[in-house]
Amino acid sequence: MAYKYIFGPVMSGRLGRSLGLDLLGDRICSMDCVYCEVGATRDRTCERRVYVPAADILKELSLWKEEGLEPPDMITLGGLGEPCLNADMEAIILGAKRLFPGIPVAVLTNASLMTAPEVRRELCAADVVLPSLDSLVSEEFARVNRPDKSVVPEAVAEGLLTFRKEFNGKIFLEILLAEGINDSDENLGRLRIFCQRLAPDRVDVVTLTRPGTVKGVRPVDGEVLSRWRLALGGGETREKERRGRNGKEMSMERMTAAVTASLSRRPQTAEQLALALGADLDKVRLAVEALEKMGDVTRRDDRGETFYHGTGHVIED
């Protein structure tokens, strides 16, 4: 069946084979980051409410489980927008744990709402939290993340530091660098001090590897990336190749639905899709080509690779 709020599994270097839950159902976020792989934010807000009821998401998750496919390594709250905006977040985390006992639940967040005690409390139900903080220089933060006017980097940093004291799970901090935007020595110095205070379980310093929201935003070069990783303790993220899986094979109809859901939230190559879905590459290519002919998927060449994405993925000039 086609799912509205479940997508993937997606292959992640940090989380393994990750089944995604979309808590917003649309591009609703507290930021409009220039590198965002799901496209430009449609509604930039910090208002918390029930954008998608927990019951709707958990019903789909129960149906996914009944399909008998191989369980994922991780269930991850993310999708088209900032998951912490959904006031049903805690119920979704706890419901996922009931349906899949023993499988960790992770939350991808831009950390902007961690200034709120109730958000931090709800996030404590997760096993892994993956916050991002791309700059502690106000001007750079505004340029790279384009946040709601109420979001300032100093408050986000303090919220994260408070959360570290409250949370018993793992924190994987991500810092994404864009050339000439947030790769300054001033930012590196401030983030180095911050990382020493936060003491996350992992620091991932990355740069653009997929098409982002704004054309012309470029990745930093290897020398800059290596210098930042050395300074902040961030290692290179490597995707794990998985072979010989014994899970139930997807039908072509099911695969096409999974490809559609995945590409509506994250541009990927055919090879990345095949690896994440545990599917035959030739069959994935057939599904992508069929979707492209129907106008549901478009392609974009970026740095020598062909990425496919859903037609709702908006890129700014």
CSV table of C-alpha atoms in Angstrom, one decimal:
chain,number,residue,atom,x,y,z
A,1,MET,CA,0.0,0.0,0.0
A,2,ALA,CA,1.0,3.6,-0.4
A,3,TYR,CA,1.8,5.4,2.9
A,4,LYS,CA,1.3,9.1,3.6
A,5,TYR,CA,3.5,9.5,6.6
A,6,ILE,CA,6.0,6.6,6.5
A,7,PHE,CA,8.9,6.6,4.1
A,8,GLY,CA,12.0,4.5,3.4
A,9,PRO,CA,13.8,2.7,4.8
A,10,VAL,CA,16.5,5.2,4.0
A,11,MET,CA,20.2,4.2,4.4
A,12,SER,CA,22.0,6.4,6.9
A,13,GLY,CA,25.6,6.4,7.9
A,14,ARG,CA,24.7,7.2,11.5
A,15,LEU,CA,21.5,5.2,12.0
A,16,GLY,CA,21.8,2.3,9.6
A,17,ARG,CA,18.6,1.3,7.7
A,18,SER,CA,16.2,3.9,9.0
A,19,LEU,CA,12.4,3.9,8.6
A,20,GLY,CA,11.2,7.4,8.5
A,21,LEU,CA,8.1,8.9,10.1
A,22,ASP,CA,6.9,12.3,8.7
A,23,LEU,CA,5.3,14.2,11.6
A,24,LEU,CA,4.3,17.3,9.5
A,25,GLY,CA,2.9,16.0,6.2
A,26,ASP,CA,4.2,19.2,4.5
A,27,ARG,CA,7.2,21.4,4.4
A,28,ILE,CA,6.5,23.1,7.7
A,29,CYS,CA,9.6,24.1,9.7
A,30,SER,CA,11.0,26.7,12.0
A,31,MET,CA,13.8,27.2,9.5
A,32,ASP,CA,14.3,27.4,5.7
A,33,CYS,CA,17.9,26.2,5.4
A,34,VAL,CA,19.7,26.9,2.1
A,35,TYR,CA,20.8,23.2,2.0
A,36,CYS,CA,17.6,21.5,2.9
A,37,GLU,CA,17.2,18.4,0.8
A,38,VAL,CA,13.4,18.3,1.0
A,39,GLY,CA,13.0,21.7,-0.6
A,40,ALA,CA,12.0,25.2,0.4
A,41,THR,CA,9.9,25.6,3.6
A,42,ARG,CA,6.3,26.3,2.8
A,43,ASP,CA,5.3,27.5,6.2
A,44,ARG,CA,8.0,28.8,8.5
A,45,THR,CA,6.7,28.8,12.1
A,46,CYS,CA,7.5,27.9,15.7
A,47,GLU,CA,3.9,27.2,16.6
A,48,ARG,CA,3.4,23.7,18.1
A,49,ARG,CA,0.2,21.9,17.4
A,50,VAL,CA,-1.0,18.5,16.2
A,51,TYR,CA,-0.1,18.8,12.5
A,52,VAL,CA,-0.6,15.0,12.1
A,53,PRO,CA,-2.3,13.0,14.9
A,54,ALA,CA,-0.3,10.3,16.5
A,55,ALA,CA,-3.1,7.9,15.8
A,56,ASP,CA,-2.7,8.4,12.0
A,57,ILE,CA,1.0,7.8,12.0
A,58,LEU,CA,0.9,4.8,14.4
A,59,LYS,CA,-1.9,3.2,12.3
A,60,GLU,CA,0.3,3.4,9.2
A,61,LEU,CA,3.3,2.0,11.2
A,62,SER,CA,1.2,-0.9,12.4
A,63,LEU,CA,0.2,-1.7,8.8
A,64,TRP,CA,3.8,-1.4,7.7
A,65,LYS,CA,4.7,-4.0,10.4
A,66,GLU,CA,2.0,-6.3,9.2
A,67,GLU,CA,3.6,-6.4,5.7
A,68,GLY,CA,6.3,-8.7,7.1
A,69,LEU,CA,9.2,-6.8,5.7
A,70,GLU,CA,12.6,-6.9,7.4
A,71,PRO,CA,12.5,-4.6,10.5
A,72,PRO,CA,14.6,-1.5,10.2
A,73,ASP,CA,17.7,-0.7,12.4
A,74,MET,CA,16.1,2.5,13.6
A,75,ILE,CA,12.7,4.3,13.5
A,76,THR,CA,13.4,8.0,12.8
A,77,LEU,CA,11.2,11.0,13.3
A,78,GLY,CA,12.0,13.5,10.6
A,79,GLY,CA,10.3,13.9,7.2
A,80,LEU,CA,9.3,17.1,5.5
A,81,GLY,CA,9.6,19.5,8.5
A,82,GLU,CA,10.7,20.0,12.0
A,83,PRO,CA,9.3,17.0,14.1
A,84,CYS,CA,9.3,18.9,17.4
A,85,LEU,CA,6.6,21.2,16.0
A,86,ASN,CA,4.1,18.3,16.3
A,87,ALA,CA,2.6,18.4,19.8
A,88,ASP,CA,1.9,14.6,19.5
A,89,MET,CA,5.7,13.9,19.2
A,90,GLU,CA,6.0,12.0,22.5
A,91,ALA,CA,2.9,9.8,21.8
A,92,ILE,CA,4.4,8.9,18.5
A,93,ILE,CA,7.8,8.0,20.0
A,94,LEU,CA,6.2,5.8,22.7
A,95,GLY,CA,3.8,4.3,20.2
A,96,ALA,CA,6.6,3.3,17.9
A,97,LYS,CA,8.4,1.6,20.8
A,98,ARG,CA,5.3,-0.4,21.6
A,99,LEU,CA,5.0,-1.6,18.0
A,100,PHE,CA,8.7,-2.3,17.6
A,101,PRO,CA,10.1,-3.2,21.0
A,102,GLY,CA,13.9,-3.4,20.9
A,103,ILE,CA,14.3,-1.0,17.9
A,104,PRO,CA,15.6,2.4,18.9
A,105,VAL,CA,13.7,5.6,18.1
A,106,ALA,CA,15.7,8.6,16.8
A,107,VAL,CA,14.6,12.2,16.3
A,108,LEU,CA,16.2,14.5,13.7
A,109,THR,CA,15.8,18.1,14.8
A,110,ASN,CA,17.2,21.6,14.1
A,111,ALA,CA,17.2,22.1,17.9
A,112,SER,CA,15.3,25.4,17.5
A,113,LEU,CA,12.5,24.3,19.9
A,114,MET,CA,14.8,22.9,22.6
A,115,THR,CA,14.5,26.2,24.4
A,116,ALA,CA,11.1,25.0,25.6
A,117,PRO,CA,11.1,22.7,28.6
A,118,GLU,CA,8.2,20.6,27.3
A,119,VAL,CA,10.0,19.9,24.1
A,120,ARG,CA,13.1,18.7,25.9
A,121,ARG,CA,10.9,16.5,28.2
A,122,GLU,CA,9.2,14.9,25.2
A,123,LEU,CA,12.5,14.3,23.4
A,124,CYS,CA,13.8,12.4,26.5
A,125,ALA,CA,11.5,9.5,25.4
A,126,ALA,CA,13.7,8.9,22.4
A,127,ASP,CA,16.9,6.8,22.3
A,128,VAL,CA,18.9,9.0,20.0
A,129,VAL,CA,18.5,12.7,19.2
A,130,LEU,CA,20.3,14.2,16.3
A,131,PRO,CA,20.3,18.0,16.6
A,132,SER,CA,22.0,20.3,14.1
A,133,LEU,CA,23.7,23.6,14.9
A,134,ASP,CA,25.5,25.1,11.9
A,135,SER,CA,26.7,28.4,13.3
A,136,LEU,CA,27.1,30.3,16.5
A,137,VAL,CA,27.8,33.5,14.6
A,138,SER,CA,24.5,35.3,14.3
A,139,GLU,CA,24.9,36.6,10.8
A,140,GLU,CA,26.0,33.2,9.5
A,141,PHE,CA,23.2,31.4,11.3
A,142,ALA,CA,20.7,33.7,9.6
A,143,ARG,CA,22.2,33.1,6.2
A,144,VAL,CA,22.5,29.4,6.3
A,145,ASN,CA,19.4,28.5,8.3
A,146,ARG,CA,17.0,31.4,7.6
A,147,PRO,CA,15.1,30.8,10.8
A,148,ASP,CA,11.9,32.1,12.2
A,149,LYS,CA,12.6,35.5,13.7
A,150,SER,CA,12.2,34.2,17.2
A,151,VAL,CA,15.1,31.7,16.8
A,152,VAL,CA,18.6,32.9,17.8
A,153,PRO,CA,21.7,30.7,17.9
A,154,GLU,CA,22.7,31.6,21.5
A,155,ALA,CA,19.3,30.4,22.9
A,156,VAL,CA,19.5,27.2,20.7
A,157,ALA,CA,22.9,26.4,22.1
A,158,GLU,CA,21.7,26.9,25.7
A,159,GLY,CA,18.7,24.7,25.1
A,160,LEU,CA,21.0,21.9,23.8
A,161,LEU,CA,23.3,22.3,26.9
A,162,THR,CA,20.3,22.0,29.2
A,163,PHE,CA,19.0,19.0,27.3
A,164,ARG,CA,22.3,17.2,27.7
A,165,LYS,CA,21.8,17.3,31.4
A,166,GLU,CA,18.3,15.9,31.2
A,167,PHE,CA,18.7,13.2,28.5
A,168,ASN,CA,20.0,9.7,29.1
A,169,GLY,CA,20.2,8.7,25.5
A,170,LYS,CA,22.7,9.5,22.8
A,171,ILE,CA,23.3,12.9,21.1
A,172,PHE,CA,24.7,13.0,17.6
A,173,LEU,CA,25.4,16.6,16.8
A,174,GLU,CA,25.6,17.6,13.1
A,175,ILE,CA,27.2,20.7,11.6
A,176,LEU,CA,26.7,21.3,7.9
A,177,LEU,CA,29.1,23.6,6.2
A,178,ALA,CA,28.4,25.7,3.1
A,179,GLU,CA,31.2,27.4,1.2
A,180,GLY,CA,31.5,31.1,2.1
A,181,ILE,CA,28.5,31.1,4.4
A,182,ASN,CA,29.3,29.4,7.7
A,183,ASP,CA,32.8,28.1,7.3
A,184,SER,CA,34.6,31.0,9.0
A,185,ASP,CA,37.3,30.6,11.6
A,186,GLU,CA,35.1,32.6,14.1
A,187,ASN,CA,32.4,30.0,13.8
A,188,LEU,CA,34.8,27.1,14.1
A,189,GLY,CA,36.2,28.7,17.3
A,190,ARG,CA,32.8,29.2,18.9
A,191,LEU,CA,31.6,25.7,17.9
A,192,ARG,CA,34.7,24.1,19.3
A,193,ILE,CA,34.1,25.6,22.7
A,194,PHE,CA,30.4,24.6,22.5
A,195,CYS,CA,31.2,21.0,21.6
A,196,GLN,CA,33.6,20.8,24.6
A,197,ARG,CA,30.7,21.9,26.8
A,198,LEU,CA,28.0,19.7,25.2
A,199,ALA,CA,30.2,16.6,25.0
A,200,PRO,CA,27.9,14.8,22.5
A,201,ASP,CA,28.3,11.1,21.8
A,202,ARG,CA,29.2,11.9,18.2
A,203,VAL,CA,30.0,15.0,16.1
A,204,ASP,CA,29.4,14.8,12.4
A,205,VAL,CA,30.8,17.7,10.3
A,206,VAL,CA,29.4,17.4,6.8
A,207,THR,CA,28.8,19.4,3.7
A,208,LEU,CA,26.3,19.3,0.8
A,209,THR,CA,26.2,15.9,-0.9
A,210,ARG,CA,22.7,16.3,-2.5
A,211,PRO,CA,20.9,19.2,-4.2
A,212,GLY,CA,19.7,21.7,-1.6
A,213,THR,CA,17.1,24.4,-1.6
A,214,VAL,CA,19.1,27.3,-3.2
A,215,LYS,CA,21.0,27.0,-6.4
A,216,GLY,CA,24.6,28.1,-6.2
A,217,VAL,CA,25.1,27.0,-2.6
A,218,ARG,CA,28.3,24.9,-2.7
A,219,PRO,CA,30.0,22.4,-0.5
A,220,VAL,CA,33.3,23.2,1.2
A,221,ASP,CA,36.4,21.5,-0.1
A,222,GLY,CA,38.1,18.5,1.5
A,223,GLU,CA,40.8,20.5,3.2
A,224,VAL,CA,38.2,22.6,5.1
A,225,LEU,CA,36.1,19.6,6.0
A,226,SER,CA,39.1,17.7,7.3
A,227,ARG,CA,40.3,20.7,9.4
A,228,TRP,CA,36.9,21.2,11.0
A,229,ARG,CA,36.5,17.5,11.7
A,230,LEU,CA,39.9,17.4,13.4
A,231,ALA,CA,39.1,20.5,15.5
A,232,LEU,CA,35.6,19.3,16.5
A,233,GLY,CA,36.2,15.5,16.8
A,234,GLY,CA,33.9,14.7,13.9
A,235,GLY,CA,34.6,11.6,11.9
A,236,GLU,CA,33.6,10.9,8.3
A,237,THR,CA,30.2,9.3,8.0
A,238,ARG,CA,30.2,6.2,5.9
A,239,GLU,CA,27.1,4.4,4.6
A,240,LYS,CA,27.1,0.7,5.4
A,241,GLU,CA,26.5,-1.7,2.5
A,242,ARG,CA,24.2,-4.5,3.3
A,243,ARG,CA,23.9,-7.7,1.3
A,244,GLY,CA,22.2,-11.0,1.7
A,245,ARG,CA,19.1,-9.7,3.5
A,246,ASN,CA,16.4,-12.3,4.1
A,247,GLY,CA,13.4,-10.0,4.3
A,248,LYS,CA,10.2,-10.4,2.3
A,249,GLU,CA,10.8,-9.2,-1.3
A,250,MET,CA,8.7,-6.1,-2.3
A,251,SER,CA,6.3,-6.3,-5.1
A,252,MET,CA,6.8,-3.9,-7.9
A,253,GLU,CA,3.7,-2.0,-6.8
A,254,ARG,CA,4.9,-1.8,-3.2
A,255,MET,CA,8.4,-0.7,-4.4
A,256,THR,CA,7.1,2.0,-6.6
A,257,ALA,CA,5.1,3.4,-3.6
A,258,ALA,CA,8.1,3.2,-1.4
A,259,VAL,CA,10.3,5.0,-4.0
A,260,THR,CA,7.7,7.7,-4.4
A,261,ALA,CA,7.4,8.3,-0.6
A,262,SER,CA,11.2,8.4,-0.2
A,263,LEU,CA,11.9,10.7,-3.0
A,264,SER,CA,9.3,13.2,-1.9
A,265,ARG,CA,11.4,13.8,1.2
A,266,ARG,CA,15.0,13.2,0.2
A,267,PRO,CA,16.7,13.4,-3.3
A,268,GLN,CA,18.6,10.2,-3.9
A,269,THR,CA,20.3,8.3,-6.7
A,270,ALA,CA,18.9,5.0,-7.9
A,271,GLU,CA,21.8,3.2,-6.2
A,272,GLN,CA,21.0,4.8,-2.8
A,273,LEU,CA,17.4,3.8,-3.1
A,274,ALA,CA,18.2,0.2,-3.9
A,275,LEU,CA,20.6,0.0,-0.9
A,276,ALA,CA,18.1,1.5,1.5
A,277,LEU,CA,15.1,-0.5,0.3
A,278,GLY,CA,17.1,-3.8,0.1
A,279,ALA,CA,15.9,-4.1,-3.5
A,280,ASP,CA,17.3,-5.0,-6.9
A,281,LEU,CA,18.9,-2.0,-8.6
A,282,ASP,CA,17.4,-2.8,-12.0
A,283,LYS,CA,13.9,-3.0,-10.5
A,284,VAL,CA,14.4,0.3,-8.7
A,285,ARG,CA,15.5,1.9,-11.9
A,286,LEU,CA,12.4,0.6,-13.6
A,287,ALA,CA,10.3,2.1,-10.9
A,288,VAL,CA,12.1,5.5,-11.0
A,289,GLU,CA,11.8,5.6,-14.8
A,290,ALA,CA,8.1,4.9,-14.7
A,291,LEU,CA,7.5,7.6,-12.1
A,292,GLU,CA,9.6,10.0,-14.2
A,293,LYS,CA,7.4,9.3,-17.3
A,294,MET,CA,4.3,10.0,-15.2
A,295,GLY,CA,5.7,13.3,-14.0
A,296,ASP,CA,5.8,12.2,-10.3
A,297,VAL,CA,9.6,12.3,-10.2
A,298,THR,CA,12.2,14.6,-11.8
A,299,ARG,CA,16.0,14.2,-12.2
A,300,ARG,CA,18.8,16.6,-11.5
A,301,ASP,CA,22.5,16.1,-12.3
A,302,ASP,CA,24.7,17.3,-9.5
A,303,ARG,CA,28.5,16.9,-9.4
A,304,GLY,CA,28.5,14.0,-11.7
A,305,GLU,CA,25.6,12.0,-10.1
A,306,THR,CA,22.0,11.8,-11.1
A,307,PHE,CA,19.6,12.5,-8.2
A,308,TYR,CA,15.9,11.9,-8.4
A,309,HIS,CA,13.3,13.8,-6.3
A,310,GLY,CA,9.6,14.2,-6.1
A,311,THR,CA,8.0,17.0,-8.1
A,312,GLY,CA,7.1,18.8,-4.9
A,313,HIS,CA,10.8,19.4,-4.1
A,314,VAL,CA,11.2,23.2,-4.6
A,315,ILE,CA,14.6,24.7,-5.5
A,316,GLU,CA,15.2,28.5,-5.3
A,317,ASP,CA,17.2,30.3,-7.9
